[in-house]
PDB file of C-alpha atoms in Angstrom:
ATOM      1  CA  MET A  28      -7.940 212.540 102.654  1.00 86.00           C
ATOM      2  CA  LEU A  29      -7.575 214.960  99.745  1.00 90.00           C
ATOM      3  CA  MET A  30      -4.274 216.219 101.117  1.00 92.00           C
ATOM      4  CA  TYR A  31      -2.907 212.667 101.279  1.00 94.00           C
ATOM      5  CA  LEU A  32      -4.100 211.855  97.762  1.00 94.00           C
ATOM      6  CA  ASN A  33      -2.459 214.995  96.385  1.00 95.00           C
ATOM      7  CA  ALA A  34       0.773 214.193  98.216  1.00 94.00           C
ATOM      8  CA  LEU A  35       0.679 210.624  96.890  1.00 94.00           C
ATOM      9  CA  PHE A  36       0.036 211.854  93.347  1.00 94.00           C
ATOM     10  CA  VAL A  37       2.959 214.289  93.329  1.00 93.00           C
ATOM     11  CA  GLY A  38       5.267 211.826  95.067  1.00 92.00           C
ATOM     12  CA  LEU A  39       4.512 209.112  92.513  1.00 92.00           C
ATOM     13  CA  LEU A  40       5.168 211.522  89.644  1.00 88.00           C
ATOM     14  CA  ILE A  41       8.607 212.488  90.949  1.00 88.00           C
ATOM     15  CA  LEU A  42       9.417 208.864  91.749  1.00 87.00           C
ATOM     16  CA  SER A  43       8.430 207.737  88.258  1.00 85.00           C
ATOM     17  CA  ASN A  44      10.858 210.240  86.704  1.00 80.00           C
ATOM     18  CA  ILE A  45      13.677 208.836  88.838  1.00 81.00           C
ATOM     19  CA  LEU A  46      12.800 205.172  88.266  1.00 82.00           C
ATOM     20  CA  GLY A  47      12.451 205.645  84.511  1.00 74.00           C
ATOM     21  CA  VAL A  48      16.145 204.910  83.884  1.00 74.00           C
ATOM     22  CA  LYS A  49      15.821 201.346  85.230  1.00 78.00           C
ATOM     23  CA  LEU A  50      14.654 198.750  82.719  1.00 76.00           C
ATOM     24  CA  PHE A  51      13.355 195.349  83.752  1.00 79.00           C
ATOM     25  CA  SER A  52      12.424 192.272  81.779  1.00 78.00           C
ATOM     26  CA  VAL A  53       9.359 190.059  82.228  1.00 76.00           C
ATOM     27  CA  GLY A  54       8.776 187.146  79.883  1.00 76.00           C
ATOM     28  CA  GLY A  55      11.084 188.669  77.304  1.00 73.00           C
ATOM     29  CA  PHE A  56       9.349 192.045  77.411  1.00 74.00           C
ATOM     30  CA  VAL A  57      11.386 195.040  78.523  1.00 75.00           C
ATOM     31  CA  LEU A  58       9.705 197.815  80.522  1.00 78.00           C
ATOM     32  CA  PRO A  59      10.895 200.882  82.452  1.00 79.00           C
ATOM     33  CA  ALA A  60      10.556 200.550  86.217  1.00 81.00           C
ATOM     34  CA  ALA A  61       8.568 203.806  86.213  1.00 81.00           C
ATOM     35  CA  VAL A  62       5.608 201.993  84.687  1.00 82.00           C
ATOM     36  CA  ILE A  63       4.799 200.260  87.983  1.00 81.00           C
ATOM     37  CA  VAL A  64       4.525 203.655  89.687  1.00 87.00           C
ATOM     38  CA  TYR A  65       3.115 206.017  87.075  1.00 86.00           C
ATOM     39  CA  VAL A  66       0.015 203.914  86.353  1.00 86.00           C
ATOM     40  CA  VAL A  67      -1.159 204.500  89.929  1.00 90.00           C
ATOM     41  CA  THR A  68      -1.417 208.268  89.313  1.00 91.00           C
ATOM     42  CA  TYR A  69      -4.501 207.687  87.137  1.00 89.00           C
ATOM     43  CA  LEU A  70      -6.156 205.820  89.980  1.00 92.00           C
ATOM     44  CA  VAL A  71      -5.445 208.750  92.300  1.00 94.00           C
ATOM     45  CA  THR A  72      -6.960 211.392  89.986  1.00 93.00           C
ATOM     46  CA  ASP A  73     -10.015 209.188  89.389  1.00 92.00           C
ATOM     47  CA  VAL A  74     -10.599 208.900  93.133  1.00 94.00           C
ATOM     48  CA  ILE A  75     -10.114 212.642  93.630  1.00 95.00           C
ATOM     49  CA  GLY A  76     -12.522 213.379  90.797  1.00 92.00           C
ATOM     50  CA  GLU A  77     -15.139 210.936  92.078  1.00 91.00           C
ATOM     51  CA  VAL A  78     -15.087 212.189  95.666  1.00 93.00           C
ATOM     52  CA  TYR A  79     -14.120 215.862  95.387  1.00 93.00           C
ATOM     53  CA  GLY A  80     -15.165 216.794  91.843  1.00 91.00           C
ATOM     54  CA  ARG A  81     -13.631 217.602  88.487  1.00 89.00           C
ATOM     55  CA  GLU A  82     -12.163 220.939  89.547  1.00 93.00           C
ATOM     56  CA  ALA A  83     -10.192 219.294  92.351  1.00 94.00           C
ATOM     57  CA  ALA A  84      -8.857 216.638  89.953  1.00 92.00           C
ATOM     58  CA  SER A  85      -7.846 219.283  87.390  1.00 92.00           C
ATOM     59  CA  LYS A  86      -6.018 221.283  90.050  1.00 93.00           C
ATOM     60  CA  THR A  87      -4.144 218.149  91.100  1.00 94.00           C
ATOM     61  CA  VAL A  88      -3.026 217.550  87.512  1.00 92.00           C
ATOM     62  CA  LYS A  89      -1.852 221.163  87.131  1.00 92.00           C
ATOM     63  CA  ALA A  90      -0.013 221.042  90.457  1.00 93.00           C
ATOM     64  CA  GLY A  91       1.673 217.828  89.357  1.00 91.00           C
ATOM     65  CA  PHE A  92       2.919 219.452  86.156  1.00 91.00           C
ATOM     66  CA  VAL A  93       4.375 222.431  88.011  1.00 93.00           C
ATOM     67  CA  THR A  94       6.005 220.132  90.552  1.00 91.00           C
ATOM     68  CA  GLN A  95       7.643 218.064  87.806  1.00 88.00           C
ATOM     69  CA  VAL A  96       9.073 221.146  86.131  1.00 90.00           C
ATOM     70  CA  VAL A  97      10.449 222.474  89.434  1.00 91.00           C
ATOM     71  CA  ALA A  98      11.913 219.075  90.309  1.00 88.00           C
ATOM     72  CA  MET A  99      13.635 218.807  86.936  1.00 86.00           C
ATOM     73  CA  LEU A 100      15.133 222.276  87.325  1.00 90.00           C
ATOM     74  CA  PHE A 101      16.532 221.431  90.754  1.00 90.00           C
ATOM     75  CA  ILE A 102      17.937 218.144  89.460  1.00 88.00           C
ATOM     76  CA  LEU A 103      19.702 219.980  86.637  1.00 88.00           C
ATOM     77  CA  VAL A 104      21.109 222.472  89.146  1.00 92.00           C
ATOM     78  CA  ALA A 105      22.321 219.634  91.388  1.00 91.00           C
ATOM     79  CA  ILE A 106      24.045 217.970  88.433  1.00 90.00           C
ATOM     80  CA  ALA A 107      25.712 221.238  87.416  1.00 91.00           C
ATOM     81  CA  LEU A 108      27.106 221.929  90.895  1.00 94.00           C
ATOM     82  CA  PRO A 109      30.875 221.279  91.117  1.00 93.00           C
ATOM     83  CA  SER A 110      31.607 217.917  92.702  1.00 93.00           C
ATOM     84  CA  ALA A 111      33.595 217.609  95.895  1.00 94.00           C
ATOM     85  CA  PRO A 112      37.123 216.232  95.300  1.00 91.00           C
ATOM     86  CA  PHE A 113      36.268 212.967  97.069  1.00 94.00           C
ATOM     87  CA  PHE A 114      32.900 212.473  95.300  1.00 93.00           C
ATOM     88  CA  GLU A 115      33.632 209.926  92.570  1.00 91.00           C
ATOM     89  CA  GLN A 116      30.108 209.122  91.407  1.00 91.00           C
ATOM     90  CA  GLN A 117      29.341 212.256  89.380  1.00 91.00           C
ATOM     91  CA  ALA A 118      28.954 210.308  86.136  1.00 89.00           C
ATOM     92  CA  GLU A 119      26.604 207.794  87.755  1.00 86.00           C
ATOM     93  CA  PHE A 120      24.661 210.575  89.498  1.00 87.00           C
ATOM     94  CA  GLN A 121      24.182 212.413  86.210  1.00 86.00           C
ATOM     95  CA  SER A 122      23.282 209.229  84.335  1.00 80.00           C
ATOM     96  CA  ILE A 123      20.582 208.223  86.821  1.00 79.00           C
ATOM     97  CA  LEU A 124      19.019 211.605  87.561  1.00 80.00           C
ATOM     98  CA  GLY A 125      19.818 213.594  84.450  1.00 76.00           C
ATOM     99  CA  GLY A 126      18.082 211.878  81.597  1.00 68.00           C
ATOM    100  CA  SER A 127      17.934 213.718  78.306  1.00 63.00           C
ATOM    101  CA  PHE A 128      16.066 216.894  77.438  1.00 67.00           C
ATOM    102  CA  ARG A 129      14.134 214.941  74.819  1.00 76.00           C
ATOM    103  CA  VAL A 130      12.979 212.357  77.371  1.00 76.00           C
ATOM    104  CA  MET A 131      12.018 215.102  79.833  1.00 77.00           C
ATOM    105  CA  LEU A 132      10.029 216.882  77.119  1.00 83.00           C
ATOM    106  CA  ALA A 133       8.335 213.614  76.179  1.00 84.00           C
ATOM    107  CA  SER A 134       7.410 212.990  79.806  1.00 84.00           C
ATOM    108  CA  LEU A 135       5.844 216.419  80.290  1.00 87.00           C
ATOM    109  CA  ALA A 136       3.988 216.346  76.954  1.00 90.00           C
ATOM    110  CA  SER A 137       2.528 212.871  77.563  1.00 89.00           C
ATOM    111  CA  TYR A 138       1.605 213.853  81.108  1.00 89.00           C
ATOM    112  CA  LEU A 139      -0.380 216.923  80.027  1.00 89.00           C
ATOM    113  CA  VAL A 140      -2.224 215.098  77.255  1.00 91.00           C
ATOM    114  CA  SER A 141      -3.029 211.909  79.157  1.00 90.00           C
ATOM    115  CA  GLN A 142      -3.897 213.280  82.591  1.00 88.00           C
ATOM    116  CA  HIS A 143      -6.251 215.971  81.274  1.00 90.00           C
ATOM    117  CA  THR A 144      -7.854 213.372  78.981  1.00 92.00           C
ATOM    118  CA  ASP A 145      -8.320 211.036  81.938  1.00 91.00           C
ATOM    119  CA  VAL A 146     -10.132 213.712  83.954  1.00 91.00           C
ATOM    120  CA  ALA A 147     -12.291 214.783  80.996  1.00 92.00           C
ATOM    121  CA  ILE A 148     -13.427 211.260  80.031  1.00 93.00           C
ATOM    122  CA  PHE A 149     -14.024 210.265  83.652  1.00 90.00           C
ATOM    123  CA  HIS A 150     -16.400 213.156  84.254  1.00 90.00           C
ATOM    124  CA  LYS A 151     -18.202 212.863  80.919  1.00 91.00           C
ATOM    125  CA  LEU A 152     -19.021 209.275  81.816  1.00 90.00           C
ATOM    126  CA  LYS A 153     -20.073 210.370  85.292  1.00 88.00           C
ATOM    127  CA  GLN A 154     -22.454 212.951  83.793  1.00 88.00           C
ATOM    128  CA  LYS A 155     -23.908 210.245  81.562  1.00 86.00           C
ATOM    129  CA  HIS A 156     -24.290 207.472  84.149  1.00 80.00           C
ATOM    130  CA  GLY A 157     -24.537 209.444  87.376  1.00 75.00           C
ATOM    131  CA  ALA A 158     -22.999 207.959  90.499  1.00 73.00           C
ATOM    132  CA  ASN A 159     -23.327 204.422  89.105  1.00 79.00           C
ATOM    133  CA  LYS A 160     -20.713 202.415  87.202  1.00 83.00           C
ATOM    134  CA  LEU A 161     -17.546 203.712  88.844  1.00 87.00           C
ATOM    135  CA  TRP A 162     -15.796 200.654  87.393  1.00 86.00           C
ATOM    136  CA  LEU A 163     -16.737 201.777  83.870  1.00 89.00           C
ATOM    137  CA  ARG A 164     -15.471 205.345  84.073  1.00 89.00           C
ATOM    138  CA  ASN A 165     -12.390 204.300  86.042  1.00 86.00           C
ATOM    139  CA  ASN A 166     -11.363 201.726  83.437  1.00 88.00           C
ATOM    140  CA  VAL A 167     -12.412 203.556  80.277  1.00 90.00           C
ATOM    141  CA  SER A 168     -10.798 206.857  81.278  1.00 90.00           C
ATOM    142  CA  THR A 169      -7.615 205.170  82.501  1.00 87.00           C
ATOM    143  CA  MET A 170      -7.193 202.831  79.543  1.00 89.00           C
ATOM    144  CA  THR A 171      -7.800 205.616  77.020  1.00 91.00           C
ATOM    145  CA  SER A 172      -5.505 208.135  78.698  1.00 91.00           C
ATOM    146  CA  GLN A 173      -2.761 205.561  79.223  1.00 89.00           C
ATOM    147  CA  LEU A 174      -2.837 204.691  75.535  1.00 92.00           C
ATOM    148  CA  LEU A 175      -2.307 208.376  74.740  1.00 93.00           C
ATOM    149  CA  ASP A 176       0.418 208.612  77.368  1.00 89.00           C
ATOM    150  CA  THR A 177       2.282 205.630  75.934  1.00 89.00           C
ATOM    151  CA  VAL A 178       2.033 206.714  72.304  1.00 92.00           C
ATOM    152  CA  VAL A 179       2.992 210.344  72.945  1.00 91.00           C
ATOM    153  CA  PHE A 180       5.887 209.547  75.300  1.00 85.00           C
ATOM    154  CA  ILE A 181       7.520 206.813  73.234  1.00 85.00           C
ATOM    155  CA  SER A 182       6.993 208.680  69.949  1.00 88.00           C
ATOM    156  CA  ILE A 183       8.631 211.880  71.211  1.00 86.00           C
ATOM    157  CA  ALA A 184      11.374 210.152  73.196  1.00 81.00           C
ATOM    158  CA  PHE A 185      12.451 207.485  70.727  1.00 80.00           C
ATOM    159  CA  TYR A 186      11.165 208.298  67.207  1.00 82.00           C
ATOM    160  CA  GLY A 187      14.066 208.269  64.774  1.00 81.00           C
ATOM    161  CA  THR A 188      16.421 206.562  67.232  1.00 76.00           C
ATOM    162  CA  VAL A 189      14.998 203.026  66.989  1.00 76.00           C
ATOM    163  CA  PRO A 190      13.393 201.097  64.094  1.00 84.00           C
ATOM    164  CA  MET A 191       9.645 201.616  63.646  1.00 86.00           C
ATOM    165  CA  SER A 192       9.003 197.950  64.452  1.00 83.00           C
ATOM    166  CA  ALA A 193      10.787 198.351  67.785  1.00 79.00           C
ATOM    167  CA  LEU A 194       8.884 201.575  68.449  1.00 83.00           C
ATOM    168  CA  LEU A 195       5.539 199.860  67.904  1.00 87.00           C
ATOM    169  CA  ALA A 196       6.627 196.911  70.047  1.00 85.00           C
ATOM    170  CA  MET A 197       7.528 199.255  72.904  1.00 82.00           C
ATOM    171  CA  ILE A 198       4.142 200.956  72.668  1.00 87.00           C
ATOM    172  CA  GLY A 199       2.274 197.649  72.583  1.00 89.00           C
ATOM    173  CA  THR A 200       4.195 196.119  75.484  1.00 86.00           C
ATOM    174  CA  GLN A 201       3.882 199.112  77.793  1.00 85.00           C
ATOM    175  CA  TYR A 202       0.216 199.619  77.026  1.00 89.00           C
ATOM    176  CA  ALA A 203      -0.596 195.948  77.629  1.00 87.00           C
ATOM    177  CA  PHE A 204       1.013 196.187  81.063  1.00 85.00           C
ATOM    178  CA  LYS A 205      -0.830 199.426  81.900  1.00 84.00           C
ATOM    179  CA  TRP A 206      -4.105 197.923  80.685  1.00 84.00           C
ATOM    180  CA  MET A 207      -3.750 194.987  83.074  1.00 85.00           C
ATOM    181  CA  VAL A 208      -2.939 197.287  85.993  1.00 83.00           C
ATOM    182  CA  ALA A 209      -6.012 199.407  85.190  1.00 80.00           C
ATOM    183  CA  ILE A 210      -8.230 196.339  85.632  1.00 84.00           C
ATOM    184  CA  ILE A 211      -6.501 195.205  88.817  1.00 87.00           C
ATOM    185  CA  ASP A 212      -6.776 198.590  90.554  1.00 86.00           C
ATOM    186  CA  THR A 213     -10.588 198.820  90.187  1.00 87.00           C
ATOM    187  CA  PRO A 214     -11.330 197.306  93.641  1.00 91.00           C
ATOM    188  CA  ILE A 215      -8.797 199.733  95.129  1.00 91.00           C
ATOM    189  CA  ALA A 216     -10.658 202.629  93.501  1.00 89.00           C
ATOM    190  CA  TYR A 217     -13.915 201.500  95.135  1.00 89.00           C
ATOM    191  CA  ALA A 218     -12.230 201.189  98.533  1.00 92.00           C
ATOM    192  CA  LEU A 219     -10.632 204.638  98.344  1.00 91.00           C
ATOM    193  CA  VAL A 220     -13.852 206.279  97.145  1.00 90.00           C
ATOM    194  CA  LYS A 221     -15.767 204.657 100.008  1.00 90.00           C
ATOM    195  CA  TRP A 222     -13.141 205.904 102.450  1.00 89.00           C
ATOM    196  CA  GLY A 223     -13.250 209.437 101.032  1.00 88.00           C
ATOM    197  CA  ARG A 224     -17.049 209.640 101.132  1.00 87.00           C
ATOM    198  CA  LYS A 225     -17.100 208.317 104.683  1.00 87.00           C
ATOM    199  CA  GLU A 226     -14.635 211.013 105.693  1.00 85.00           C
ATOM    200  CA  GLN A 227     -16.779 213.692 104.039  1.00 80.00           C
ATOM    201  CA  THR A 228     -19.884 212.397 105.872  1.00 81.00           C
ATOM    202  CA  ASN A 229     -18.086 212.439 109.211  1.00 78.00           C
ATOM    203  CA  SER A 230     -16.823 215.981 108.590  1.00 73.00           C
ATOM    204  CA  THR A 231     -20.326 217.192 107.757  1.00 69.00           C
ATOM    205  CA  THR A 232     -21.766 215.511 110.831  1.00 69.00           C
ATOM    206  CA  MET A 233     -19.155 217.020 113.143  1.00 64.00           C
ATOM    207  CA  GLN A 234     -19.433 220.556 111.718  1.00 60.00           C
ATOM    208  CA  PRO A 235     -22.529 221.655 113.744  1.00 57.00           C
ATOM    209  CA  GLU A 236     -20.892 220.397 116.914  1.00 52.00           C
ATOM    210  CA  ALA A 237     -17.818 222.453 116.188  1.00 48.00           C
ATOM    211  CA  ASN A 238     -19.925 225.531 115.548  1.00 51.00           C
ATOM    212  CA  SER A 239     -21.785 225.104 118.841  1.00 47.00           C
ATOM    213  CA  PHE A 240     -18.574 225.850 120.745  1.00 41.00           C
ATOM    214  CA  SER A 241     -17.855 229.060 118.849  1.00 39.00           C
TER     215      SER A 241
END
């Protein structure tokens, strides 16, 4: 299961960078499409940390950072490659996948701060409460880290380019959406943790049988 969770985590990160250029409106509030994807990454690291430990969660976060940097480099290379004479969508291709260096920097900075904070808070609460209250550490760690993610990203990406009132409105709107998602995904966290622990139990049970044939 750990392999699938890591693959899901990295895939969602890359997808969120691509979807970030699309803006959608709900009830008059404007949000980037990436928000519906990126919030799930906190759920994934919480599940990894709960089932496989803090070190595994930290390694996932570090691997995600490296993957994002590599992906951005390859995207920049793809944009820089000379277009074929019949390829007429270079401007659109660059607009969708390119982004700006400032936005890329904001994304990486907010990722490092928020994801490491999520792992740290989650495991401090686990040390305090033991195996109980998964809902508490899942929600508290996610809500806190997502607040940091939102503030750091929007501040770096848009400070000085939009009025302060608009900046604060963007932070408030995005965080409110992420906060709601954090509450909704709690039952999913319980289901995934149960699945992961069941898999670990089955692996432990089958290990002696495997050794008996060696």
